[in-house]
Coordinates of C-alpha atoms in Angstrom, one line a residue:
M1 CA 149.6 134.5 78.9
A2 CA 147.0 136.5 80.8
S3 CA 147.0 135.8 84.5
R4 CA 143.7 135.3 86.2
A5 CA 143.3 137.1 89.5
A6 CA 141.6 134.1 91.0
A7 CA 142.1 132.0 94.0
T8 CA 142.4 128.3 93.4
S9 CA 139.2 126.5 94.3
R10 CA 139.4 124.5 97.5
S11 CA 137.0 122.5 99.5
A12 CA 135.8 123.9 102.8
P13 CA 138.1 123.0 105.8
S14 CA 137.1 120.3 108.3
R15 CA 135.9 121.2 111.8
A16 CA 139.2 119.8 113.1
E17 CA 141.2 122.2 110.9
I18 CA 139.0 125.1 112.0
G19 CA 139.4 124.2 115.7
S20 CA 143.1 124.0 115.4
G21 CA 143.4 127.6 114.2
R22 CA 145.2 126.7 111.0
V23 CA 142.7 128.1 108.7
G24 CA 142.6 131.8 107.8
Y25 CA 140.5 133.8 105.5
A26 CA 141.5 131.6 102.7
G27 CA 139.2 128.9 104.0
V28 CA 135.4 129.1 104.5
D29 CA 133.1 127.2 106.6
E30 CA 129.6 125.8 105.7
V31 CA 128.1 129.3 105.5
S32 CA 131.1 130.9 103.8
R33 CA 132.0 132.9 106.9
P34 CA 135.8 133.7 107.1
V35 CA 137.6 131.9 109.9
S36 CA 140.4 133.3 112.0
I37 CA 143.8 131.8 111.9
L38 CA 144.5 132.6 115.5
P39 CA 143.7 130.1 118.3
F40 CA 141.9 132.7 120.4
K41 CA 138.2 132.2 121.2
R42 CA 135.9 135.0 120.4
R43 CA 133.4 135.9 123.1
V44 CA 129.9 136.0 121.8
S45 CA 127.5 138.1 123.8
P46 CA 123.8 137.2 124.2
R47 CA 122.9 140.3 122.2
A48 CA 125.0 139.1 119.3
I49 CA 123.3 135.6 119.5
R50 CA 119.9 137.2 119.3
H51 CA 121.0 139.4 116.4
A52 CA 122.4 136.4 114.5
C53 CA 119.1 134.5 115.0
L54 CA 116.7 137.4 114.2
S55 CA 118.6 139.2 111.4
P56 CA 117.7 136.7 108.6
L57 CA 114.0 136.8 109.6
L58 CA 114.0 140.6 109.8
F59 CA 115.9 140.9 106.6
R60 CA 113.3 138.9 104.7
V61 CA 110.4 140.7 106.3
E62 CA 112.0 144.1 105.5
K63 CA 112.6 143.1 101.9
R64 CA 109.0 142.0 101.3
L65 CA 107.2 144.6 103.4
P66 CA 109.0 148.0 103.1
V67 CA 107.8 150.6 105.5
T68 CA 105.3 153.0 103.8
S69 CA 107.2 156.1 104.7
F70 CA 110.4 154.5 103.2
A71 CA 108.6 153.6 100.0
R72 CA 107.2 157.2 99.8
R73 CA 110.7 158.7 100.2
V74 CA 112.0 156.5 97.4
R75 CA 109.2 157.4 95.0
A76 CA 109.8 161.1 95.7
A77 CA 113.6 160.9 95.2
G78 CA 113.7 161.0 91.4
A79 CA 112.1 162.8 88.5
E80 CA 112.5 163.1 84.7
L81 CA 115.5 165.4 84.1
V82 CA 115.1 168.2 81.6
E83 CA 118.8 168.5 81.2
D84 CA 120.7 166.2 78.8
S85 CA 123.5 165.6 81.3
F86 CA 124.6 166.2 84.9
V87 CA 127.9 166.1 86.8
L88 CA 128.7 164.0 89.9
R89 CA 132.5 164.4 89.5
N90 CA 132.0 162.6 86.2
L91 CA 129.7 163.7 83.4
Y92 CA 126.7 161.5 82.9
R93 CA 124.3 161.7 80.0
V94 CA 120.6 160.9 80.2
G95 CA 118.2 159.7 77.6
H96 CA 114.9 161.2 76.6
G97 CA 112.2 159.4 74.8
T98 CA 113.4 157.0 72.2
G99 CA 117.0 158.0 72.8
A100 CA 117.0 156.2 76.2
S101 CA 118.3 152.8 76.7
E102 CA 115.9 150.0 77.6
E103 CA 118.4 148.3 79.9
R104 CA 118.5 148.9 83.7
Y105 CA 121.7 149.9 85.4
V106 CA 123.5 150.2 88.7
V107 CA 126.5 152.6 88.5
C108 CA 129.6 151.9 90.6
A109 CA 131.6 155.1 90.7
D110 CA 133.6 157.3 93.0
I111 CA 130.8 159.7 93.8
N112 CA 132.3 161.4 96.8
D113 CA 134.0 164.5 98.2
I114 CA 137.5 163.2 98.0
Y115 CA 139.4 161.0 95.6
S116 CA 139.6 157.3 96.5
G117 CA 142.5 154.9 95.9
L118 CA 142.4 151.7 93.9
G119 CA 141.7 149.5 96.9
C120 CA 138.6 151.5 97.8
C121 CA 137.3 151.2 94.2
L122 CA 137.7 147.5 94.4
L123 CA 136.1 147.3 97.8
V124 CA 132.8 149.1 96.8
L125 CA 132.6 146.9 93.7
G126 CA 131.2 144.1 95.8
P127 CA 127.9 145.6 96.9
C128 CA 127.2 147.1 93.5
W129 CA 127.9 143.7 91.8
K130 CA 125.6 141.8 94.2
Y131 CA 122.9 144.4 93.7
A132 CA 123.2 144.0 89.9
L133 CA 123.1 140.2 90.2
R134 CA 120.0 140.1 92.4
T135 CA 118.0 142.7 90.5
G136 CA 119.0 141.7 86.9
R137 CA 120.8 145.0 86.1
T138 CA 123.8 145.9 84.0
L139 CA 126.8 146.9 86.2
V140 CA 128.5 150.1 85.1
I141 CA 132.0 150.2 86.5
D142 CA 132.9 153.8 86.1
W143 CA 136.4 154.5 87.3
R144 CA 136.7 157.9 85.6
G145 CA 137.5 160.9 87.7
N146 CA 140.0 159.0 89.9
P147 CA 143.2 160.4 91.3
Y148 CA 145.5 158.4 89.0
T149 CA 144.0 159.9 85.8
R150 CA 142.6 163.2 87.0
M151 CA 144.4 164.9 84.1
E152 CA 142.4 162.7 81.7
P153 CA 138.9 162.8 83.2
D154 CA 137.3 160.8 80.3
K155 CA 139.6 157.8 80.8
N156 CA 138.0 154.8 82.5
L157 CA 140.9 153.4 84.6
F158 CA 139.3 149.9 85.0
S159 CA 139.8 149.1 81.4
R160 CA 143.5 150.0 81.6
L161 CA 144.0 147.5 84.4
F162 CA 141.6 144.7 83.8
E163 CA 140.2 142.8 80.8
P164 CA 136.5 143.2 80.1
P165 CA 134.6 141.0 82.6
D166 CA 133.1 137.9 81.1
P167 CA 129.3 137.8 81.9
S168 CA 129.4 134.0 82.1
E169 CA 131.9 134.3 85.0
I170 CA 130.9 137.4 86.8
G171 CA 127.2 136.7 86.4
V172 CA 126.1 140.1 85.1
R173 CA 126.6 142.2 82.0
C174 CA 129.2 145.0 82.6
I175 CA 130.1 148.3 81.0
S176 CA 133.7 149.0 82.1
D177 CA 135.5 150.9 79.3
D178 CA 135.5 154.4 77.9
S179 CA 132.0 153.8 76.3
V180 CA 130.6 155.0 79.6
N181 CA 131.3 158.5 78.2
D182 CA 128.6 158.0 75.6
L183 CA 126.2 156.0 77.6
R184 CA 122.7 157.6 78.0
L185 CA 121.2 156.5 81.3
P186 CA 117.5 155.7 81.2
Q187 CA 115.3 157.9 83.3
P188 CA 114.3 158.4 86.0
V189 CA 117.6 158.1 87.8
L190 CA 117.8 157.4 91.5
G191 CA 120.8 159.3 92.8
P192 CA 122.1 160.6 96.2
S193 CA 120.6 163.7 97.8
Q194 CA 123.7 165.2 99.4
A195 CA 126.0 167.7 97.7
F196 CA 129.7 166.8 97.1
R197 CA 132.3 169.4 97.5
Q198 CA 135.3 168.3 95.3
E199 CA 138.9 168.9 96.2
S200 CA 138.9 171.6 93.5
G201 CA 136.3 173.5 95.4
A202 CA 133.5 172.7 92.9
V203 CA 130.2 171.5 94.4
H204 CA 128.3 168.8 92.6
R205 CA 124.7 167.8 93.3
F206 CA 122.3 165.4 91.7
P207 CA 119.7 167.5 89.8
A208 CA 116.7 165.8 91.2
A209 CA 115.7 165.4 94.9
G210 CA 117.7 162.3 95.4
L211 CA 117.7 159.8 98.2
G212 CA 119.3 160.1 101.6
T213 CA 122.4 157.9 102.4
R214 CA 120.6 155.8 105.0
D215 CA 117.7 154.9 102.6
M216 CA 120.1 154.2 99.8
R217 CA 122.1 151.9 102.0
R218 CA 118.9 150.0 102.8
I219 CA 118.2 149.5 99.1
I220 CA 121.7 148.4 98.2
A221 CA 122.3 146.2 101.3
G222 CA 118.9 144.6 101.0
C223 CA 119.1 144.3 97.2
L224 CA 115.7 145.9 97.1
D225 CA 114.6 146.4 93.5
V226 CA 113.1 149.8 92.7
E227 CA 111.2 151.2 89.8
F228 CA 114.0 153.5 88.7
P229 CA 115.9 152.0 85.7
T230 CA 119.2 153.6 86.9
V231 CA 120.5 153.5 90.4
M232 CA 123.5 155.6 91.4
P233 CA 124.6 155.1 95.0
S234 CA 127.4 157.4 96.3
L235 CA 130.6 156.0 97.5
V236 CA 129.6 156.9 101.1
T237 CA 126.8 154.4 100.7
T238 CA 128.7 151.5 99.1
F239 CA 131.7 151.9 101.3
V240 CA 129.7 151.6 104.5
V241 CA 127.8 148.6 103.1
A242 CA 131.0 146.9 102.0
R243 CA 132.7 147.4 105.4
S244 CA 129.8 146.4 107.6
L245 CA 127.9 143.9 105.5
G246 CA 130.7 142.4 103.4
P247 CA 131.9 138.8 104.2
M248 CA 134.5 140.2 106.6
G249 CA 132.2 142.9 108.1
R250 CA 130.9 143.1 111.6
K251 CA 127.2 142.5 110.8
W252 CA 125.5 139.2 110.2
P253 CA 124.3 138.0 107.8
P254 CA 126.6 139.4 105.2
M255 CA 125.2 141.0 102.0
F256 CA 127.2 138.4 100.0
S257 CA 129.2 135.4 101.0
F258 CA 132.9 134.7 101.0
R259 CA 132.4 132.3 98.1
E260 CA 130.5 135.0 96.2
G261 CA 133.4 137.4 96.8
R262 CA 135.8 134.8 95.3
R263 CA 133.5 134.6 92.3
L264 CA 133.5 138.3 91.8
Y265 CA 137.2 139.1 92.3
G266 CA 138.3 135.9 90.8
S267 CA 136.6 136.8 87.5
L268 CA 138.7 140.0 87.2
R269 CA 141.7 139.3 84.9
V270 CA 144.5 141.8 84.8
R271 CA 145.8 143.0 81.4
P272 CA 148.4 140.6 79.8
R273 CA 151.2 143.2 80.1
L274 CA 150.6 143.4 83.9
A275 CA 150.2 139.6 84.2
T276 CA 153.7 139.2 82.7
L277 CA 155.3 141.7 85.1
I278 CA 153.6 139.9 88.0
S279 CA 154.8 136.4 86.9
D280 CA 158.3 137.6 86.3
F281 CA 158.5 139.1 89.8
E282 CA 157.1 135.9 91.3
R283 CA 159.6 133.7 89.6
A284 CA 162.5 135.9 90.6
H285 CA 161.6 136.3 94.3
F286 CA 159.0 133.9 95.5
A287 CA 160.2 130.6 94.1
D288 CA 162.7 129.4 96.7
R289 CA 161.1 130.2 100.0
P290 CA 157.7 130.6 101.7
V291 CA 156.7 134.2 101.5
I292 CA 155.1 136.5 104.1
G293 CA 153.4 139.5 102.5
V294 CA 153.2 142.6 104.7
H295 CA 151.2 145.7 103.9
V296 CA 152.2 148.9 105.9
R297 CA 150.0 152.0 105.3
H298 CA 152.4 154.7 106.5
G299 CA 150.4 157.6 105.1
N300 CA 153.5 159.6 104.4
G301 CA 151.9 162.7 106.0
E302 CA 148.5 162.2 104.4
G303 CA 146.9 163.6 107.6
E304 CA 148.1 167.1 106.5
Y305 CA 146.0 166.8 103.4
R306 CA 143.1 164.7 104.6
D307 CA 142.0 165.5 108.2
H308 CA 139.9 162.4 108.5
F309 CA 143.0 160.2 107.9
R310 CA 144.9 161.9 110.6
N311 CA 144.1 159.1 113.1
R312 CA 145.8 156.5 110.8
E313 CA 149.2 158.1 111.1
I314 CA 151.8 155.9 112.8
Q315 CA 152.7 157.2 116.3
G316 CA 156.2 156.2 117.3
F317 CA 157.7 155.0 114.1
D318 CA 160.7 153.2 115.6
G319 CA 158.5 151.3 118.0
F320 CA 156.1 150.4 115.3
I321 CA 158.8 149.0 113.1
E322 CA 160.3 147.0 116.0
S323 CA 156.9 145.6 116.9
M324 CA 156.2 144.6 113.3
V325 CA 159.5 142.9 112.9
G326 CA 158.8 140.8 116.0
K327 CA 155.3 139.9 114.7
I328 CA 156.7 138.8 111.4
R329 CA 159.4 136.6 113.0
R330 CA 156.9 135.0 115.4
C331 CA 154.5 134.3 112.5
A332 CA 157.3 132.8 110.4
A333 CA 158.6 130.7 113.4
R334 CA 155.1 129.1 113.8
R335 CA 154.7 128.2 110.2
F336 CA 158.0 128.1 108.3
G337 CA 161.0 128.2 110.6
R338 CA 163.9 130.5 109.8
K339 CA 164.0 130.5 106.0
F340 CA 161.4 132.8 104.5
T341 CA 161.0 135.9 102.4
V342 CA 159.2 139.1 103.3
F343 CA 157.4 140.8 100.6
L344 CA 156.7 144.4 101.7
C345 CA 154.0 146.6 100.2
T346 CA 154.1 150.2 101.5
D347 CA 153.5 153.8 100.5
S348 CA 156.8 155.0 102.1
D349 CA 160.4 154.5 101.3
E350 CA 161.1 155.1 105.0
V351 CA 159.3 151.9 105.9
V352 CA 161.4 149.9 103.4
A353 CA 164.7 151.3 104.6
A354 CA 163.7 150.7 108.3
M355 CA 162.7 147.1 107.8
R356 CA 165.2 145.8 105.3
P357 CA 168.1 145.4 107.8
S358 CA 166.0 143.1 110.0
F359 CA 165.6 140.3 107.4
D360 CA 168.1 138.5 105.2
S361 CA 165.4 138.2 102.4
L362 CA 163.1 141.2 102.0
V363 CA 161.8 142.3 98.6
S364 CA 159.7 145.2 97.5
L365 CA 158.6 146.6 94.2
Q366 CA 160.9 149.3 92.9
I367 CA 158.2 151.9 92.4
W368 CA 157.8 155.7 92.6
R369 CA 156.7 156.9 96.0
P370 CA 156.2 160.6 96.9
P371 CA 158.9 162.3 99.0
P372 CA 158.5 162.1 102.8
G373 CA 155.6 164.1 104.1
E374 CA 153.8 164.6 100.8
G375 CA 151.0 162.0 101.3
V376 CA 150.1 158.8 99.5
D377 CA 151.0 158.0 95.9
F378 CA 147.5 158.5 94.5
D379 CA 147.3 162.0 95.9
Q380 CA 150.5 163.0 94.1
A381 CA 150.3 160.7 91.1
F382 CA 149.1 163.4 88.7
K383 CA 152.6 165.1 89.1
R384 CA 154.3 162.1 87.4
A385 CA 155.4 162.4 83.8
D386 CA 153.2 159.4 82.8
G387 CA 150.1 161.2 84.1
G388 CA 149.7 158.9 87.1
E389 CA 148.3 155.8 85.5
Q390 CA 151.5 153.9 86.3
A391 CA 150.9 154.5 90.0
A392 CA 147.7 152.6 89.7
T393 CA 149.5 149.9 87.8
D394 CA 152.1 149.6 90.6
A395 CA 149.3 149.4 93.2
L396 CA 147.6 146.6 91.4
I397 CA 150.8 144.6 90.9
D398 CA 151.4 144.9 94.7
M399 CA 147.9 143.6 95.4
Q400 CA 148.3 140.7 93.0
L401 CA 151.6 139.8 94.5
L402 CA 150.2 139.8 98.0
A403 CA 147.7 137.2 96.7
K404 CA 150.6 134.9 95.8
C405 CA 152.1 134.9 99.3
D406 CA 151.7 132.1 101.9
V407 CA 150.7 134.5 104.6
V408 CA 149.5 138.1 104.3
L409 CA 149.7 140.5 107.3
M410 CA 147.8 143.7 107.3
T411 CA 149.3 146.1 109.8
R412 CA 146.7 148.8 109.8
W413 CA 143.2 149.0 108.4
S414 CA 143.2 150.0 104.8
A415 CA 141.1 149.3 101.8
F416 CA 144.3 148.7 99.8
A417 CA 144.2 144.9 100.0
S418 CA 140.4 144.5 100.7
H419 CA 140.0 142.0 97.9
V420 CA 143.2 140.0 98.4
P421 CA 141.6 137.3 100.7
Y422 CA 139.3 136.3 97.8
I423 CA 142.1 135.8 95.4
L424 CA 144.7 134.0 97.5
E425 CA 146.3 131.4 95.2
K426 CA 148.4 129.0 97.3
P427 CA 146.6 126.1 99.0
G428 CA 146.4 126.9 102.7
A429 CA 147.4 130.5 102.3
V430 CA 146.2 132.8 105.1
F431 CA 145.2 136.4 105.3
L432 CA 145.3 138.2 108.7
D433 CA 143.6 141.6 109.0
H434 CA 145.0 144.3 111.1
E435 CA 143.3 143.2 114.3
Q436 CA 144.5 139.6 114.0
T437 CA 148.0 140.9 113.2
A438 CA 148.0 143.0 116.3
R439 CA 147.4 139.8 118.4
L440 CA 150.5 138.0 117.0

């Protein structure tokens, strides 16, 4: 039976529960703001208070009265394309005259310089979905050209992992399968202005003038409808919007609420074959004890391949492992006592080997991981005999199993489990981001 990647619906926690520090990201308050599990009080500066009070007003004014120069830049950003197609990592066809679709679209794709992992693809889905919902557009989920299926560039990975989204649940019409290869986007198209140098060395650029990243962020974050029937934001745009204006972002008010995030990610159902594997693992390892899910982004030397990820490398591996073992034990002592299971998600066999002796019950998926020093799995997945799609399957199973844990600890920031807080299944389950975990 197909498993729904959805969190069980729960009523909002009481103020007494919030004050006691027992409610984590699984619970939401009256304004759907995620609440910390930890009993520490956050200091709120006068500037933050002013920002919280004025932001809703400024947001409404900005949406109704766009600055003239901004509107002028948007109008100048697109034009009717003479070509029948263009390439922004993936091939996109455009319609001319009667051959164009009458629908309006927003395209969620990995339009970027480097390949993005599965977690990042799920993260940026949030802003695109909310934009489609508010502007009445069809959401095109285009997961072609990803690192897992780079040997088959026409394969839309989303349809291999998830069932087609139900419009009655997700709220918008979606195109999420291989039919995106034949879709003719209506013109004019509003795309990004910057060029994207691919890892292969090829440089892709939108054939029209395009819109700058800052202006595109303003359109997506504000859900500003534009006269262009097709909107194609780059991943640089949607990633920043998702991190800063998502329900767990640093800016207020968020672009969409925690409850809306639960609606989006809860409507995504994994394929029946994957649902069976997830259920089998859960019955075998999660049934007898409370489970603490732990995600460790080791990187496995990814800084040698991606300079901007160099700062995420673990410094002092032995000390890091010792610290994490202590945090897990303290967390378990507060909530469960001595009997618990650790479910470990990581990109490195070294992490599994280092942590296993410290716990009498530690489980981890038996999956393929690159040899030490060769980077993360999605960078090397194309070398696999199955072409790499199984690496994406393994990552999704890890994510879904994290959502079945009683407590989830993120040890370092990563987009890998960005949607897990919205699909936690157990009543009272708690998600701690990397900053909260550091304070354990």
